[in-house]
Amino acid sequence: MRIVSGIQPTGNLHLGNYLGAIRNWVRMQDEWSAKGGECLYFLADLHAISMPHSPAELAANTREMVAALVSCGIDPDKSVLFNQAQVPAHAEMQWLLNGTARMGWLNRMTQWKDKAGKNREGASVALFTYPVLQAADVLLYQATHVPVGEDQKQHLELARDVAQKFNNDFASEDAPVFTLPDPIIPPEAARIMSLRDGSAKMSKSDPSDMSRINLTDDADAIMQKVRKAKTDPEPLPGTMEGLAGRPEANNLVGIYAAMAGISPADVLARFEGQGFGQFKPALGELLVEKLSPMAARYRELREDRAALDAILAKGAEKARALAAPTLARTYDALGLVRG
Ligand code: TYM
């Protein structure tokens, strides 16, 4: 069993990343490392250059994201924590898989359509081939499970298609080169939405900081963002059916449930008939209580650059060793002579 997942080091870790993915990373690390399963978590810095970026910010964000992940509970002694740039096998594997991935598959990716928008001609080639690098990230390590939020499901399906086609084209049935990975998507927090718009996902790229809760937000900022979150004038219903057609209310109830570790139905049972004037302060306090210990650890850790670099160097060394056998088999399967 091998768990592999990544996050782009573009700015802050927000509540969507935390509830959709990172919390599961920590859970799986704690459960599986005790049973001998391996967890690899990485910063997708190579993916980050697919959009216009500032090199100085990317370097700073990479270190800050390590600090954030460790603050959330990723333990570099239990998990392999690293950045792609220190493990060249990711970029090599992407090239090897570019021969297998089809243009038509990439053209159908919703993230490509969203991010390139109307300006496809001006988008980078990296943005288009981004999902092939993502396939390389997981196939390189024979990942069995990939914990992600709902928005990454399509990319994971593409990784499975690439693995399957490569195995069909270049390997025998009894000795496939790649394992087909399964996505693990938390049902209760698969898609955390923006606080300003219940139809858009909470995202680092939203220009309004009021749309998301960041790990770095202090208690005042969290309370203010929740207070100003878009809602409707109705009180909270007693059943889940009553949330139909109310995306903002549904999102806040979902966030409360995920943070409290209870079901959305239990949240409604607790708050039935109350308006947002009562519910929002309760949600804000819950968020402050749960996030502030992580935020405090983060503020301390992010100052220690030497420690952060040491974590990445150690993780990269382990990742390079784990990647080597599959990379070698891939070169061989393709008939590439390496002496
Ligand atoms: P990224 O950096 O956008 O997000 C990191 C993780 O957070 C999840 N997530 C969310 N979950 C629920 N609600 C939200 N609003 C929300 N926003 C983000 C994402 O689903 C993701 O799990 N392409 C990936 C990084 C990547 C990767 C990989 C992931 C590169 N290679 C290999 C898995 C395996 C990305 O940009 O995630």
XYZ file of C-alpha atoms and ligand atoms in Angstrom:
376
model
C 0.000 0.000 0.000
C 1.445 3.331 -0.939
C -0.176 6.723 -0.543
C 0.998 9.627 -2.683
C -0.381 13.163 -2.931
C 0.749 16.695 -3.673
C -0.116 20.329 -3.186
C 1.005 23.368 -5.146
C 3.118 25.775 -3.116
C 1.233 28.815 -4.356
C 0.567 31.045 -1.349
C -1.400 30.085 1.696
C -2.836 26.801 2.783
C -6.598 27.410 3.032
C -9.507 25.603 4.645
C -10.436 23.859 1.361
C -6.960 22.303 1.117
C -7.021 21.395 4.790
C -10.466 19.769 4.922
C -10.389 18.364 1.375
C -6.915 16.847 1.478
C -4.389 17.582 4.218
C -6.503 16.302 7.086
C -6.781 12.997 5.229
C -3.039 12.983 4.601
C -2.437 13.196 8.344
C -5.054 10.551 9.133
C -3.613 8.149 6.564
C -0.069 8.814 7.713
C -0.996 7.949 11.297
C -3.060 4.879 10.413
C -0.951 3.437 7.640
C 2.578 4.109 8.787
C 1.801 2.000 11.871
C 0.857 -0.871 9.544
C 3.959 -0.525 7.378
C 2.225 1.399 4.568
C 4.202 4.248 3.052
C 3.018 7.853 2.594
C 4.682 10.299 0.220
C 3.560 13.920 0.282
C 5.146 16.512 -1.949
C 5.064 20.146 -2.946
C 4.168 20.383 -6.616
C 6.625 23.177 -7.385
C 7.096 21.941 -10.958
C 3.351 22.319 -11.470
C 3.489 25.865 -10.130
C 5.529 27.099 -13.112
C 2.633 26.336 -15.471
C 1.169 29.763 -14.606
C 2.961 33.126 -14.581
C 4.877 33.264 -11.302
C 7.542 35.097 -9.373
C 10.648 32.926 -8.758
C 11.361 34.574 -5.397
C 7.790 33.968 -4.255
C 7.825 30.366 -5.413
C 10.950 29.649 -3.346
C 9.464 31.368 -0.280
C 6.086 29.675 -0.724
C 7.720 26.267 -1.050
C 9.384 26.603 2.359
C 6.238 28.106 3.884
C 4.145 25.212 2.634
C 6.504 22.729 4.292
C 6.029 24.631 7.547
C 2.249 24.596 7.045
C 2.090 20.861 6.370
C 4.223 20.003 9.384
C 2.060 22.321 11.523
C -1.043 20.444 10.359
C 0.439 17.146 11.513
C 2.571 15.771 8.667
C 5.499 14.156 10.447
C 8.666 14.007 8.299
C 9.769 10.924 10.246
C 6.594 9.029 9.382
C 5.961 10.375 5.864
C 8.287 11.190 3.001
C 7.882 14.968 2.606
C 9.676 16.598 -0.324
C 9.435 18.926 -3.326
C 9.397 17.718 -6.933
C 12.311 19.922 -7.978
C 14.721 17.840 -5.884
C 13.561 14.588 -7.458
C 14.340 14.802 -11.199
C 12.545 11.491 -11.811
C 9.225 13.417 -11.839
C 10.222 15.503 -14.867
C 11.832 12.517 -16.585
C 8.773 10.351 -16.052
C 6.533 13.060 -17.437
C 8.471 13.041 -20.690
C 8.313 9.266 -20.893
C 4.527 9.360 -20.388
C 4.035 12.155 -22.932
C 4.310 9.440 -25.582
C 1.292 7.659 -24.095
C -1.035 10.527 -23.096
C -3.342 11.667 -25.917
C -4.057 15.264 -26.927
C -7.794 14.490 -26.831
C -7.595 13.405 -23.188
C -5.820 16.599 -22.158
C -8.196 18.752 -24.192
C -11.085 17.453 -22.092
C -9.575 18.462 -18.738
C -11.825 21.011 -17.050
C -8.921 22.649 -15.213
C -7.188 23.290 -18.544
C -10.382 24.792 -19.962
C -10.933 26.944 -16.847
C -7.378 28.196 -16.477
C -6.621 28.749 -20.152
C -10.042 30.363 -20.673
C -10.414 32.033 -24.029
C -6.669 32.515 -24.350
C -5.619 28.971 -25.297
C -3.045 30.199 -27.790
C -1.333 32.195 -25.085
C -1.435 29.512 -22.368
C 1.793 27.725 -21.519
C 2.506 24.231 -22.847
C 3.085 23.269 -19.204
C -0.514 24.170 -18.339
C -1.723 21.819 -21.074
C 0.539 18.907 -20.117
C 0.094 19.529 -16.381
C -2.027 16.359 -15.886
C 0.734 14.205 -17.435
C 3.159 15.469 -14.778
C 0.493 14.698 -12.187
C 0.197 11.154 -13.591
C 3.991 10.842 -13.419
C 3.911 11.971 -9.755
C 1.785 9.049 -8.663
C 2.766 6.327 -11.162
C 6.457 6.828 -10.378
C 5.884 5.462 -6.882
C 3.320 2.752 -7.689
C 0.772 4.693 -5.611
C -2.253 2.644 -4.605
C -4.225 5.507 -3.017
C -4.256 9.255 -3.678
C -6.067 11.445 -1.113
C -7.396 14.570 -2.886
C -10.388 16.905 -3.043
C -13.113 16.456 -5.666
C -11.482 18.920 -8.105
C -8.558 16.542 -8.703
C -10.705 13.520 -9.563
C -10.512 14.063 -13.301
C -6.715 14.317 -13.204
C -6.561 11.048 -11.297
C -8.771 9.361 -13.881
C -6.338 10.530 -16.528
C -3.451 9.025 -14.534
C -5.295 5.694 -14.550
C -5.868 5.953 -18.313
C -2.182 6.684 -18.903
C -1.156 3.739 -16.696
C -3.559 1.401 -18.427
C -2.548 2.374 -21.946
C 1.158 2.181 -21.096
C 0.706 -1.273 -19.550
C -1.263 -2.434 -22.607
C 1.198 -1.016 -25.114
C 4.527 -1.778 -23.449
C 4.159 -4.462 -20.782
C 2.927 -8.013 -20.571
C -0.309 -8.715 -18.741
C 1.368 -10.579 -15.899
C 4.041 -7.907 -15.342
C 2.441 -4.441 -15.662
C 4.806 -1.497 -15.204
C 2.282 0.727 -13.390
C -0.261 0.298 -10.596
C -3.650 1.960 -11.207
C -4.135 4.413 -8.314
C -7.465 4.955 -6.505
C -8.488 8.471 -5.471
C -9.591 8.903 -1.841
C -12.055 11.798 -1.624
C -13.554 12.703 1.769
C -17.357 12.671 1.307
C -17.959 15.321 3.966
C -15.495 17.905 2.625
C -14.894 16.985 -1.000
C -15.579 20.513 -2.166
C -15.369 23.445 0.220
C -16.875 26.492 -1.473
C -15.935 30.184 -1.432
C -17.365 32.200 1.461
C -18.473 34.842 -1.059
C -20.047 32.561 -3.670
C -21.544 29.144 -2.931
C -21.082 28.055 -6.545
C -17.279 28.590 -6.731
C -14.739 26.441 -4.918
C -12.597 27.980 -2.181
C -9.345 28.677 -3.984
C -5.959 30.327 -3.664
C -6.488 32.043 -6.975
C -9.663 33.894 -5.911
C -8.707 37.600 -5.872
C -10.791 38.226 -2.740
C -9.111 37.095 0.474
C -12.551 37.293 2.122
C -13.517 34.226 0.074
C -11.274 31.863 2.021
C -9.995 31.069 5.500
C -6.203 30.749 5.520
C -4.141 28.839 8.026
C -2.328 32.107 8.698
C -5.489 34.068 9.592
C -5.702 35.226 13.198
C -8.829 34.877 15.334
C -10.155 38.333 14.392
C -9.760 37.684 10.677
C -11.519 34.305 10.940
C -14.456 35.758 12.916
C -14.772 38.626 10.454
C -14.664 36.405 7.361
C -17.326 34.091 8.770
C -19.493 37.032 9.858
C -19.299 38.516 6.362
C -19.791 35.199 4.553
C -22.626 35.309 2.039
C -25.809 33.636 3.316
C -29.566 33.829 2.856
C -32.137 35.278 5.273
C -33.786 31.938 6.189
C -33.084 30.166 9.479
C -31.337 26.784 9.407
C -33.652 23.880 8.541
C -33.970 20.699 10.604
C -33.209 18.294 7.756
C -30.771 18.029 4.856
C -33.598 18.417 2.308
C -34.103 21.923 3.682
C -30.613 22.886 2.439
C -31.488 22.147 -1.197
C -31.030 25.241 -3.353
C -29.134 27.015 -0.544
C -25.457 26.522 -1.562
C -24.012 29.069 0.904
C -25.907 27.643 3.877
C -24.966 24.138 2.770
C -21.288 25.116 2.605
C -21.195 26.639 6.098
C -23.007 23.649 7.588
C -20.541 21.346 5.792
C -17.568 23.281 7.167
C -18.998 23.117 10.693
C -19.592 19.364 10.344
C -16.112 18.663 8.994
C -14.417 20.748 11.703
C -16.507 19.257 14.536
C -16.198 15.697 13.215
C -19.986 15.211 13.072
C -22.421 14.790 10.174
C -24.182 17.768 8.536
C -27.485 16.247 9.740
C -26.193 16.444 13.337
C -25.260 20.099 12.800
C -28.824 20.814 11.652
C -30.254 18.925 14.614
C -28.191 21.203 16.871
C -28.990 24.508 15.132
C -32.500 23.931 13.719
C -34.527 27.132 13.591
C -31.573 29.407 14.419
C -30.576 32.205 12.062
C -27.078 32.931 10.790
C -26.752 35.601 13.479
C -26.424 32.721 15.937
C -24.822 30.081 13.722
C -21.993 32.191 12.321
C -20.382 33.103 15.678
C -20.557 29.421 16.697
C -18.859 28.416 13.442
C -16.229 31.163 13.803
C -15.386 30.065 17.342
C -15.100 26.445 16.291
C -12.722 27.394 13.475
C -10.585 29.543 15.772
C -10.416 26.773 18.378
C -9.365 24.104 15.856
C -7.070 26.180 13.640
C -5.220 28.330 16.152
C -2.891 25.612 17.533
C -1.820 24.844 13.950
C -1.413 28.518 13.123
C 0.774 29.032 16.217
C 3.060 26.128 15.262
C 3.208 27.475 11.719
C 4.309 30.965 12.775
C 7.161 29.465 14.761
C 8.298 26.930 12.183
C 8.290 29.195 9.165
C 11.115 31.238 10.691
C 13.480 28.254 10.774
C 14.678 28.068 7.196
C 17.534 25.657 7.945
C 15.136 23.179 9.546
C 12.703 23.422 6.602
C 15.485 22.884 4.050
C 16.727 19.894 6.043
C 13.247 18.329 6.007
C 13.044 18.717 2.219
C 16.569 17.376 1.637
C 15.907 14.291 3.734
C 12.545 13.631 2.071
C 14.006 14.075 -1.418
C 16.751 11.565 -0.738
C 14.165 8.945 0.257
C 11.898 9.817 -2.693
C 14.764 9.520 -5.204
C 15.491 6.006 -3.970
C 11.815 4.992 -4.084
C 11.398 6.378 -7.619
C 14.473 4.752 -9.170
C 13.192 1.197 -9.862
C 9.988 2.262 -11.661
C 11.801 4.923 -13.656
C 14.367 2.337 -14.816
C 11.616 -0.123 -15.775
C 9.847 2.590 -17.748
C 12.975 3.422 -19.788
C 13.493 -0.287 -20.439
C 9.879 -0.924 -21.419
C 10.136 1.853 -24.025
C 13.326 0.405 -25.521
C 15.469 3.337 -24.454
C 19.078 2.161 -24.145
C 20.874 3.539 -21.090
C 24.079 1.477 -21.102
P -3.975 22.101 -5.132
O -2.652 22.615 -4.704
O -4.869 23.014 -5.893
O -4.786 21.587 -3.875
C -4.235 20.672 -2.909
C -5.322 19.734 -2.419
O -6.408 20.475 -1.855
C -7.639 20.083 -2.446
N -8.527 21.259 -2.522
C -9.806 21.268 -2.093
N -10.576 20.329 -1.525
C -11.852 20.667 -1.182
N -12.372 21.907 -1.380
C -11.625 22.882 -1.960
N -12.140 24.104 -2.137
C -10.279 22.587 -2.341
N -9.282 23.315 -2.927
C -8.212 22.474 -3.029
C -7.248 19.591 -3.848
O -8.212 18.713 -4.369
C -5.926 18.895 -3.565
O -6.139 17.570 -3.116
N -2.760 19.337 -9.140
C -2.820 19.329 -7.685
C -1.495 19.037 -7.029
C -0.879 17.749 -7.476
C -1.288 16.448 -7.095
C -0.374 15.573 -7.773
C -2.283 15.946 -6.269
C 0.177 17.643 -8.314
N 0.493 16.329 -8.482
C -0.481 14.205 -7.621
C -2.377 14.551 -6.153
C -1.478 13.697 -6.814
C -3.269 20.720 -7.220
O -3.055 21.695 -7.895
O -3.789 20.745 -5.952
